[in-house]
């Protein structure tokens, strides 16, 4: 096969290709701007320390449900002390509830269960429940959360 | 010169789009399963009409959404009926789309050169599911609120695109009023326009590509008036059935959305209950991946078919087995969902 030196054809092809890419790029970035318009502006939420009450007020073996700045949590008191878990199931974000008899957190959506240390023991949840740090100042308990 | 002759030829045999659409059909289309595609199309028409009516009363805000649906169902004249028509038509549309898919699958009507028919049709199916999801979220009762949470979270677990897509859909970190508004816009603007275009595209492609050849079929079945008449009769019959169904099963409304407490039974509508059970039974990522894999396989099935035929696989038999297994699995999963 002989090589055809069709310079005019090649030049036209090249210029069309460059134009085409330029156009695509332009329209693409424009489209991206519009998508950005739809993307919510995510601000880093500050860590806050919120008072939850006196340790003695929380009944043993019971989980107290609270809603602090959009974060839903369960504060559980066991023999090992007081812990605060996020109610948000680590599977797909339903809310877990505490089952006192079974001493487990149960998620009604796909039957995920967690034990009292928050470990995922059955069902689809891939990891333990999120925990919030609890600090004790005197009798009062404070929990550190990222408020919405 | 060449263009002139082309013009001259066109004068003798003008072939407009109308001619293509009115083209006679092969004889086997006389058989009723071949009208199964026209049924979802009719239902789509009903859905557009009733949907338009519903938008006059529906308010897409977290405070008013549930209330407005309640108003439509219980206060507005014939509101329950319009909502019922809308709801029943979705159920039937998806049901008949599935029948249509099964018919095409069993007769292998997607074979070359009809791959585009199948691919465009499968996109229609997926967009219809998206319409189903966004639509049932709008009711904003407790089941749909948590359904919304679960489905958007599921999208969030996709690699790379998951989180951006989740934020895009929710308009923030959590399910909120913005989310409802976005789903409303998707359901009443973007998706219906897309679906309408896709349906028209699908029908045009089917007409242009022609129907698959059936060996013994030599005669022709007139598109007009025979086939059109038959489709018209089916549409009228369908309307009667829908009206009956709405009368017998008027639309209901669960308790309102409660972000503090998950609904006791979060089972989605029947057409999502099989995948719902699937994600309940399998560990998270695996369930999602198998679902995505299956959908991908579904879209490219015609090409898979061709590759397998070249290796001498009896596809007729394979398809029969695949269809039976898929339907049986779906029914089993749906049954399991009702038991839980
Ligand atoms: S969301 Fe909790 S188990 Fe699925």
Coordinates of C-alpha atoms and ligand atoms in Angstrom, one line a residue:
Chain A
X1 CA 0.0 0.0 0.0
X2 CA 1.3 3.3 -1.0
X3 CA 1.2 6.2 1.5
X4 CA -1.1 8.9 0.2
X5 CA 0.3 12.3 1.0
X6 CA -3.0 14.0 1.1
X7 CA -1.9 17.1 3.1
X8 CA -5.1 19.0 2.4
X9 CA -7.2 16.2 3.7
X10 CA -5.0 15.7 6.7
X11 CA -5.0 19.4 7.5
X12 CA -8.8 19.5 7.3
X13 CA -9.1 16.4 9.5
X14 CA -6.7 17.9 12.1
X15 CA -8.4 21.2 12.2
X16 CA -11.8 19.6 12.5
X17 CA -10.6 17.3 15.3
X18 CA -9.1 20.2 17.2
X19 CA -12.3 22.2 16.7
X20 CA -14.3 19.3 17.8
X21 CA -12.3 18.7 20.9
X22 CA -12.4 22.4 21.7
X23 CA -16.1 22.4 21.4
X24 CA -16.6 19.3 23.5
X25 CA -14.3 20.7 26.1
X26 CA -16.2 24.0 26.2
X27 CA -19.6 22.5 26.4
X28 CA -18.3 20.0 28.9
X29 CA -17.0 22.6 31.3
X30 CA -20.1 24.6 30.9
X31 CA -22.2 21.5 31.8
X32 CA -19.9 20.9 34.8
X33 CA -20.6 24.4 36.0
X34 CA -24.3 23.7 35.9
X35 CA -23.8 20.5 37.9
X36 CA -21.8 22.5 40.4
X37 CA -24.9 24.7 40.8
X38 CA -26.8 21.7 42.0
X39 CA -24.1 20.5 44.3
X40 CA -24.8 21.5 47.9
X41 CA -22.1 23.6 49.6
X42 CA -20.7 21.3 52.3
X43 CA -19.3 23.2 55.2
X44 CA -17.1 21.3 57.7
X45 CA -19.2 21.1 60.8
X46 CA -17.6 22.2 64.0
X47 CA -17.2 19.8 66.8
X48 CA -19.3 20.7 69.7
X49 CA -19.6 19.6 73.3
X50 CA -23.1 19.2 74.5
X51 CA -24.3 18.6 78.0
X52 CA -26.5 15.5 78.2
X53 CA -27.1 15.4 82.0
X54 CA -26.0 13.7 85.1
X55 CA -24.7 10.1 84.9
X56 CA -26.8 9.0 87.8
X57 CA -30.0 10.1 85.9
X58 CA -29.5 7.5 83.2
X59 CA -31.1 4.2 84.1
X60 CA -29.0 1.1 84.1
X61 CA -29.3 -1.1 81.0
X62 CA -31.5 1.5 79.3
X63 CA -30.7 3.5 76.2
X64 CA -31.9 7.1 76.2
X65 CA -32.7 8.4 72.8
X66 CA -31.8 12.0 72.0
X67 CA -31.7 14.4 69.1
X68 CA -28.8 16.8 69.4
X69 CA -28.4 19.3 66.6
X70 CA -29.7 16.9 64.0
X71 CA -27.6 14.0 65.3
X72 CA -29.7 11.2 66.7
X73 CA -28.1 9.2 69.4
X74 CA -28.6 6.6 72.0
X75 CA -26.9 7.0 75.3
X76 CA -26.5 3.6 76.9
X77 CA -25.5 2.9 80.5
X78 CA -24.1 -0.6 81.2
X79 CA -21.8 -2.0 83.8
X80 CA -18.9 -0.8 81.8
X81 CA -20.0 2.8 81.9
X82 CA -21.9 5.2 79.7
X83 CA -21.5 5.2 75.9
X84 CA -23.1 7.2 73.2
X85 CA -23.9 5.6 69.9
X86 CA -25.2 7.2 66.7
X87 CA -28.6 5.8 65.9
X88 CA -27.8 5.8 62.2
X89 CA -27.4 2.2 61.1
X90 CA -24.1 1.6 59.3
X91 CA -25.9 -0.3 56.5
X92 CA -28.2 2.2 54.8
X93 CA -28.9 4.8 57.4
X94 CA -32.1 3.7 59.1
X95 CA -32.4 4.3 62.8
X96 CA -31.6 1.6 65.3
X97 CA -33.5 1.1 68.5
X98 CA -32.3 -0.5 71.7
X99 CA -33.9 -3.8 72.7
X100 CA -33.5 -4.2 76.4
X101 CA -34.4 -7.9 76.7
X102 CA -31.9 -9.0 74.0
X103 CA -29.4 -6.3 74.9
X104 CA -29.0 -5.4 71.3
X105 CA -29.5 -2.6 68.9
X106 CA -31.9 -3.6 66.2
X107 CA -32.4 -1.9 62.8
X108 CA -35.8 -2.6 61.4
X109 CA -34.9 -1.9 57.7
X110 CA -33.0 -5.1 56.9
X111 CA -32.8 -6.7 60.3
X112 CA -29.3 -5.5 61.2
X113 CA -28.3 -6.2 64.8
X114 CA -25.5 -4.8 66.9
X115 CA -24.5 -5.9 70.4
X116 CA -24.2 -3.6 73.4
X117 CA -20.7 -2.5 72.4
X118 CA -22.0 -1.4 69.0
X119 CA -20.4 -4.3 67.2
X120 CA -22.4 -5.5 64.1
X121 CA -23.3 -9.1 64.8
X122 CA -25.9 -10.0 62.1
X123 CA -27.6 -8.7 59.0
X124 CA -26.2 -6.4 56.3
X125 CA -24.4 -3.7 58.4
X126 CA -20.7 -3.7 57.4
X127 CA -19.3 -2.0 60.5
X128 CA -20.0 -1.2 64.1
X129 CA -22.2 1.7 65.1
X130 CA -20.5 5.1 65.2
X131 CA -19.6 6.2 68.7
X132 CA -19.5 9.7 70.2
X133 CA -16.9 10.7 72.8
X134 CA -18.3 11.2 76.2
X135 CA -16.5 13.3 78.8
X136 CA -17.3 13.6 82.4
X137 CA -17.0 16.8 84.3
X138 CA -18.0 16.3 87.9
X139 CA -21.4 14.6 87.8
X140 CA -22.2 16.0 84.4
X141 CA -21.7 14.1 81.1
X142 CA -20.9 15.9 77.9
X143 CA -20.9 14.4 74.4
X144 CA -18.8 15.6 71.5
X145 CA -20.8 15.8 68.3
X146 CA -20.6 17.4 64.9
X147 CA -23.8 19.4 64.9
X148 CA -25.6 20.0 61.7
Chain B
X1 CA -26.1 15.7 -10.6
X2 CA -26.2 12.8 -8.2
X3 CA -28.4 14.7 -5.8
X4 CA -30.8 15.4 -8.5
X5 CA -31.4 11.8 -9.3
X6 CA -31.8 11.0 -5.7
X7 CA -34.5 13.7 -5.6
X8 CA -36.2 12.2 -8.6
X9 CA -36.3 8.8 -7.0
X10 CA -37.7 10.2 -3.9
X11 CA -40.5 11.8 -5.9
X12 CA -41.5 8.4 -7.2
X13 CA -41.3 6.6 -3.8
X14 CA -41.6 9.1 -1.0
X15 CA -40.8 7.4 2.3
X16 CA -41.7 9.6 5.2
X17 CA -41.6 8.6 8.8
X18 CA -45.3 8.0 8.7
X19 CA -44.8 5.4 6.0
X20 CA -42.3 3.6 8.2
X21 CA -44.7 3.6 11.1
X22 CA -47.7 2.5 9.0
X23 CA -45.7 -0.2 7.4
X24 CA -47.5 -3.6 7.4
X25 CA -46.5 -6.1 10.1
X26 CA -45.5 -9.7 9.7
X27 CA -48.3 -12.1 10.3
X28 CA -47.1 -13.4 13.7
X29 CA -47.9 -10.0 15.1
X30 CA -51.5 -11.0 14.9
X31 CA -50.8 -13.1 18.0
X32 CA -51.7 -11.1 21.2
X33 CA -48.4 -11.3 23.0
X34 CA -47.0 -9.1 20.3
X35 CA -49.2 -6.3 21.5
X36 CA -47.7 -6.3 25.0
X37 CA -45.5 -3.3 24.2
X38 CA -48.5 -1.2 23.3
X39 CA -50.0 -1.6 26.7
X40 CA -47.3 0.1 28.8
X41 CA -47.4 2.9 26.2
X42 CA -51.1 3.4 26.7
X43 CA -50.5 3.3 30.5
X44 CA -47.8 5.9 30.1
X45 CA -50.4 8.2 28.5
X46 CA -52.8 7.7 31.4
X47 CA -49.9 8.4 33.8
X48 CA -49.0 11.7 32.1
X49 CA -52.6 12.8 32.2
X50 CA -53.3 11.9 35.8
X51 CA -49.9 13.1 36.9
X52 CA -50.6 16.5 35.4
X53 CA -53.8 16.7 37.4
X54 CA -52.1 15.7 40.6
X55 CA -49.5 18.4 40.3
X56 CA -52.2 21.0 40.6
X57 CA -52.7 20.0 44.3
X58 CA -49.5 18.5 45.3
X59 CA -47.0 20.7 47.3
X60 CA -43.4 19.4 47.4
X61 CA -42.4 20.6 50.8
X62 CA -41.8 18.6 53.9
X63 CA -44.5 20.4 55.8
X64 CA -47.2 20.2 53.2
X65 CA -46.4 17.1 51.0
X66 CA -48.1 14.5 53.1
X67 CA -51.0 16.9 53.9
X68 CA -51.6 17.6 50.2
X69 CA -51.6 13.9 49.3
X70 CA -54.1 13.4 52.2
X71 CA -56.2 16.2 50.8
X72 CA -56.1 14.7 47.3
X73 CA -57.1 11.4 48.7
X74 CA -59.9 12.5 51.1
X75 CA -61.2 15.9 50.3
X76 CA -60.9 16.9 46.6
X77 CA -63.7 15.8 44.3
X78 CA -62.6 12.5 42.6
X79 CA -59.1 13.1 44.1
X80 CA -58.9 9.5 45.3
X81 CA -59.9 8.3 41.8
X82 CA -57.2 10.4 40.0
X83 CA -54.6 9.3 42.5
X84 CA -55.8 5.7 42.2
X85 CA -55.6 5.8 38.4
X86 CA -52.1 7.1 38.7
X87 CA -51.0 4.5 41.2
X88 CA -52.7 1.5 39.5
X89 CA -51.3 2.6 36.1
X90 CA -47.8 2.5 37.4
X91 CA -48.3 -1.0 38.8
X92 CA -49.7 -2.2 35.6
X93 CA -47.2 -0.4 33.4
X94 CA -44.3 -2.1 35.2
X95 CA -46.1 -5.4 35.2
X96 CA -46.7 -5.2 31.4
X97 CA -43.2 -4.0 30.8
X98 CA -42.0 -7.1 32.5
X99 CA -44.3 -9.3 30.4
X100 CA -43.1 -7.5 27.3
X101 CA -39.5 -8.0 28.3
X102 CA -40.2 -11.7 28.9
X103 CA -41.9 -12.1 25.5
X104 CA -39.0 -10.4 23.7
X105 CA -36.5 -12.5 25.7
X106 CA -38.2 -15.8 25.0
X107 CA -38.6 -15.1 21.2
X108 CA -35.1 -13.7 21.1
X109 CA -36.5 -10.7 19.2
X110 CA -33.4 -8.7 20.1
X111 CA -31.2 -10.6 17.7
X112 CA -29.1 -8.7 15.1
X113 CA -29.9 -6.2 13.7
X114 CA -32.3 -5.4 16.6
X115 CA -29.8 -4.9 19.4
X116 CA -30.7 -1.2 19.6
X117 CA -34.3 -2.1 20.1
X118 CA -33.3 -4.1 23.2
X119 CA -30.9 -1.5 24.6
X120 CA -33.3 1.4 24.1
X121 CA -36.0 -0.7 25.7
X122 CA -34.0 -1.6 28.7
X123 CA -33.2 2.1 29.3
X124 CA -37.0 2.7 29.2
X125 CA -37.4 0.0 31.9
X126 CA -34.7 1.5 34.1
X127 CA -36.1 5.1 33.8
X128 CA -39.6 3.7 34.6
X129 CA -38.2 2.2 37.8
X130 CA -36.6 5.6 38.6
X131 CA -40.1 7.1 38.0
X132 CA -41.6 4.6 40.4
X133 CA -39.0 5.4 43.1
X134 CA -39.3 9.1 42.8
X135 CA -43.1 9.0 42.6
X136 CA -43.5 6.9 45.7
X137 CA -41.1 9.1 47.7
X138 CA -43.4 12.1 47.0
X139 CA -46.2 10.7 49.1
X140 CA -43.9 11.4 52.1
X141 CA -45.5 8.9 54.5
X142 CA -43.3 7.1 56.9
X143 CA -42.5 4.2 54.6
X144 CA -41.6 6.4 51.7
X145 CA -39.5 8.7 53.9
X146 CA -37.3 5.8 55.0
X147 CA -37.4 4.3 51.6
X148 CA -35.9 7.5 50.4
X149 CA -33.2 7.4 53.1
X150 CA -32.3 3.8 52.3
X151 CA -32.2 4.1 48.5
X152 CA -30.2 7.3 48.5
X153 CA -27.8 5.7 51.0
X154 CA -27.5 2.7 48.7
X155 CA -26.5 5.0 45.8
X156 CA -24.0 6.5 48.2
X157 CA -22.2 3.2 48.6
X158 CA -21.3 3.1 44.9
X159 CA -17.5 3.6 44.4
X160 CA -16.2 7.0 43.3
X161 CA -19.5 8.4 41.9
X162 CA -21.5 7.3 44.9
X163 CA -21.0 10.1 47.4
X164 CA -21.2 13.0 44.8
X165 CA -24.4 11.4 43.4
X166 CA -25.8 11.1 46.9
X167 CA -25.2 14.7 47.6
X168 CA -26.6 15.7 44.3
X169 CA -29.8 13.8 44.9
X170 CA -30.2 14.9 48.5
X171 CA -29.0 18.4 48.1
X172 CA -27.1 18.0 51.3
X173 CA -25.9 15.5 53.8
X174 CA -29.4 14.3 54.9
X175 CA -32.8 13.7 53.5
X176 CA -34.5 17.0 53.8
X177 CA -36.9 19.4 52.1
X178 CA -34.4 19.9 49.3
X179 CA -34.3 16.2 48.7
X180 CA -38.1 16.1 48.3
X181 CA -38.0 19.0 45.9
X182 CA -35.3 17.4 43.9
X183 CA -37.2 14.1 43.6
X184 CA -40.3 16.1 42.7
X185 CA -38.5 17.8 39.9
X186 CA -37.1 14.6 38.7
X187 CA -40.5 12.9 38.8
X188 CA -42.5 15.7 37.2
X189 CA -40.0 17.2 34.8
X190 CA -36.7 15.6 33.9
X191 CA -37.7 11.9 34.0
X192 CA -41.1 12.2 32.2
X193 CA -39.6 14.2 29.4
X194 CA -36.7 11.7 29.2
X195 CA -39.1 8.7 29.3
X196 CA -41.4 10.2 26.7
X197 CA -38.5 10.8 24.4
X198 CA -37.1 7.3 25.0
X199 CA -40.5 5.6 24.4
X200 CA -40.9 7.5 21.1
X201 CA -37.3 6.6 20.2
X202 CA -37.9 3.0 21.1
X203 CA -41.0 2.7 18.9
X204 CA -39.4 4.5 16.0
X205 CA -36.3 2.2 16.3
X206 CA -38.6 -0.8 16.3
X207 CA -40.4 0.3 13.2
X208 CA -37.2 1.3 11.4
X209 CA -35.4 -1.9 12.3
X210 CA -38.4 -4.0 11.6
X211 CA -39.6 -7.0 13.4
X212 CA -37.7 -10.1 13.8
X213 CA -38.3 -12.7 11.1
X214 CA -40.3 -15.7 12.1
X215 CA -39.7 -18.6 9.8
X216 CA -43.2 -19.7 8.9
X217 CA -44.5 -16.1 8.8
X218 CA -44.9 -15.1 5.2
X219 CA -48.1 -13.2 5.1
X220 CA -48.6 -9.8 6.4
X221 CA -50.7 -8.3 9.0
X222 CA -52.0 -4.9 8.2
X223 CA -50.9 -2.2 10.5
X224 CA -53.9 -0.1 9.6
X225 CA -56.7 -0.8 10.3
X226 CA -56.2 -4.4 11.7
X227 CA -53.4 -3.9 14.1
X228 CA -54.4 -0.3 15.2
X229 CA -57.9 -1.5 15.8
X230 CA -56.7 -4.4 18.0
X231 CA -54.4 -2.0 20.0
X232 CA -57.4 0.4 20.4
X233 CA -59.5 -2.5 21.7
X234 CA -56.8 -3.5 24.1
X235 CA -56.5 0.2 25.3
X236 CA -60.2 0.4 26.0
X237 CA -60.3 -3.0 27.7
X238 CA -57.3 -1.8 29.8
X239 CA -59.1 1.3 30.8
X240 CA -62.1 -0.7 32.1
X241 CA -59.8 -3.0 34.1
X242 CA -57.9 0.0 35.6
X243 CA -61.1 1.7 36.6
X244 CA -62.3 -1.5 38.2
X245 CA -59.1 -2.0 40.1
X246 CA -59.2 1.6 41.4
X247 CA -62.7 1.1 42.6
X248 CA -61.8 -2.2 44.3
X249 CA -58.5 -1.0 45.7
X250 CA -58.8 2.7 46.4
X251 CA -55.4 4.4 47.2
X252 CA -54.4 4.4 50.8
X253 CA -52.0 6.5 52.9
X254 CA -49.8 5.4 55.7
X255 CA -48.8 7.4 58.7
X256 CA -46.8 10.6 58.0
X257 CA -43.1 10.7 57.7
X258 CA -41.3 10.6 61.0
X259 CA -37.6 11.2 61.0
X260 CA -37.4 10.1 64.6
X261 CA -38.9 6.6 64.2
X262 CA -38.5 4.1 61.4
X263 CA -41.7 2.7 60.0
X264 CA -42.4 -0.7 61.4
X265 CA -42.6 -2.2 57.9
X266 CA -40.4 -0.6 55.3
X267 CA -41.3 -2.9 52.5
X268 CA -41.3 -0.9 49.2
X269 CA -44.0 -1.3 46.4
X270 CA -44.1 -4.8 44.9
X271 CA -41.8 -3.9 42.0
X272 CA -39.0 -3.1 44.3
X273 CA -39.6 -5.9 46.8
X274 CA -37.4 -8.5 45.1
X275 CA -34.3 -6.3 45.1
X276 CA -35.3 -5.1 48.6
X277 CA -35.3 -8.7 49.9
X278 CA -32.1 -9.3 48.0
X279 CA -30.2 -6.5 49.9
X280 CA -31.6 -7.8 53.1
X281 CA -30.4 -11.3 52.6
X282 CA -26.9 -10.6 51.2
X283 CA -24.2 -8.5 52.9
X284 CA -24.3 -4.9 51.6
X285 CA -21.7 -4.5 48.9
X286 CA -22.2 -8.0 47.4
X287 CA -26.0 -7.4 47.0
X288 CA -25.4 -4.1 45.3
X289 CA -22.8 -5.4 43.0
X290 CA -24.8 -8.4 42.0
X291 CA -27.7 -6.1 41.2
X292 CA -25.6 -3.7 39.2
X293 CA -23.9 -6.7 37.4
X294 CA -27.3 -8.2 36.6
X295 CA -28.6 -4.9 35.2
X296 CA -25.5 -4.5 33.1
X297 CA -25.8 -8.1 31.8
X298 CA -29.4 -7.4 31.0
X299 CA -28.6 -4.4 28.8
X300 CA -25.9 -6.2 26.8
X301 CA -27.7 -9.5 26.5
X302 CA -28.2 -9.4 22.7
X303 CA -24.4 -9.2 22.3
X304 CA -23.9 -12.0 24.8
X305 CA -26.4 -14.1 22.9
X306 CA -24.5 -13.6 19.7
X307 CA -21.2 -14.5 21.2
X308 CA -22.7 -17.6 22.8
X309 CA -24.4 -18.7 19.5
X310 CA -21.1 -18.6 17.8
X311 CA -19.8 -21.1 20.4
X312 CA -22.7 -23.3 19.5
X313 CA -24.8 -22.7 22.7
X314 CA -28.5 -23.5 22.2
X315 CA -29.8 -20.1 23.2
X316 CA -33.4 -20.9 22.8
X317 CA -33.1 -23.4 25.6
X318 CA -30.8 -21.2 27.7
X319 CA -33.3 -18.3 27.5
X320 CA -36.1 -20.5 28.6
X321 CA -34.1 -21.6 31.6
X322 CA -32.9 -18.1 32.4
X323 CA -36.4 -16.6 32.2
X324 CA -37.9 -19.3 34.4
X325 CA -35.2 -19.0 37.0
X326 CA -35.4 -15.2 37.0
X327 CA -39.2 -15.1 37.4
X328 CA -39.1 -17.9 40.0
X329 CA -36.4 -16.0 42.0
X330 CA -38.4 -12.8 41.8
X331 CA -41.6 -14.4 43.0
X332 CA -39.8 -16.2 45.8
X333 CA -38.1 -13.0 47.0
X334 CA -41.4 -11.2 46.9
X335 CA -43.1 -13.9 48.8
X336 CA -40.3 -13.8 51.4
X337 CA -40.9 -10.0 51.7
X338 CA -44.6 -10.5 52.5
X339 CA -43.6 -13.1 55.2
X340 CA -41.2 -10.8 57.0
Ligands
LIG1 S1 -30.4 0.1 57.2 FE1 -30.0 -1.0 59.0 S2 -30.0 -3.0 58.3 FE2 -30.2 -1.9 56.5

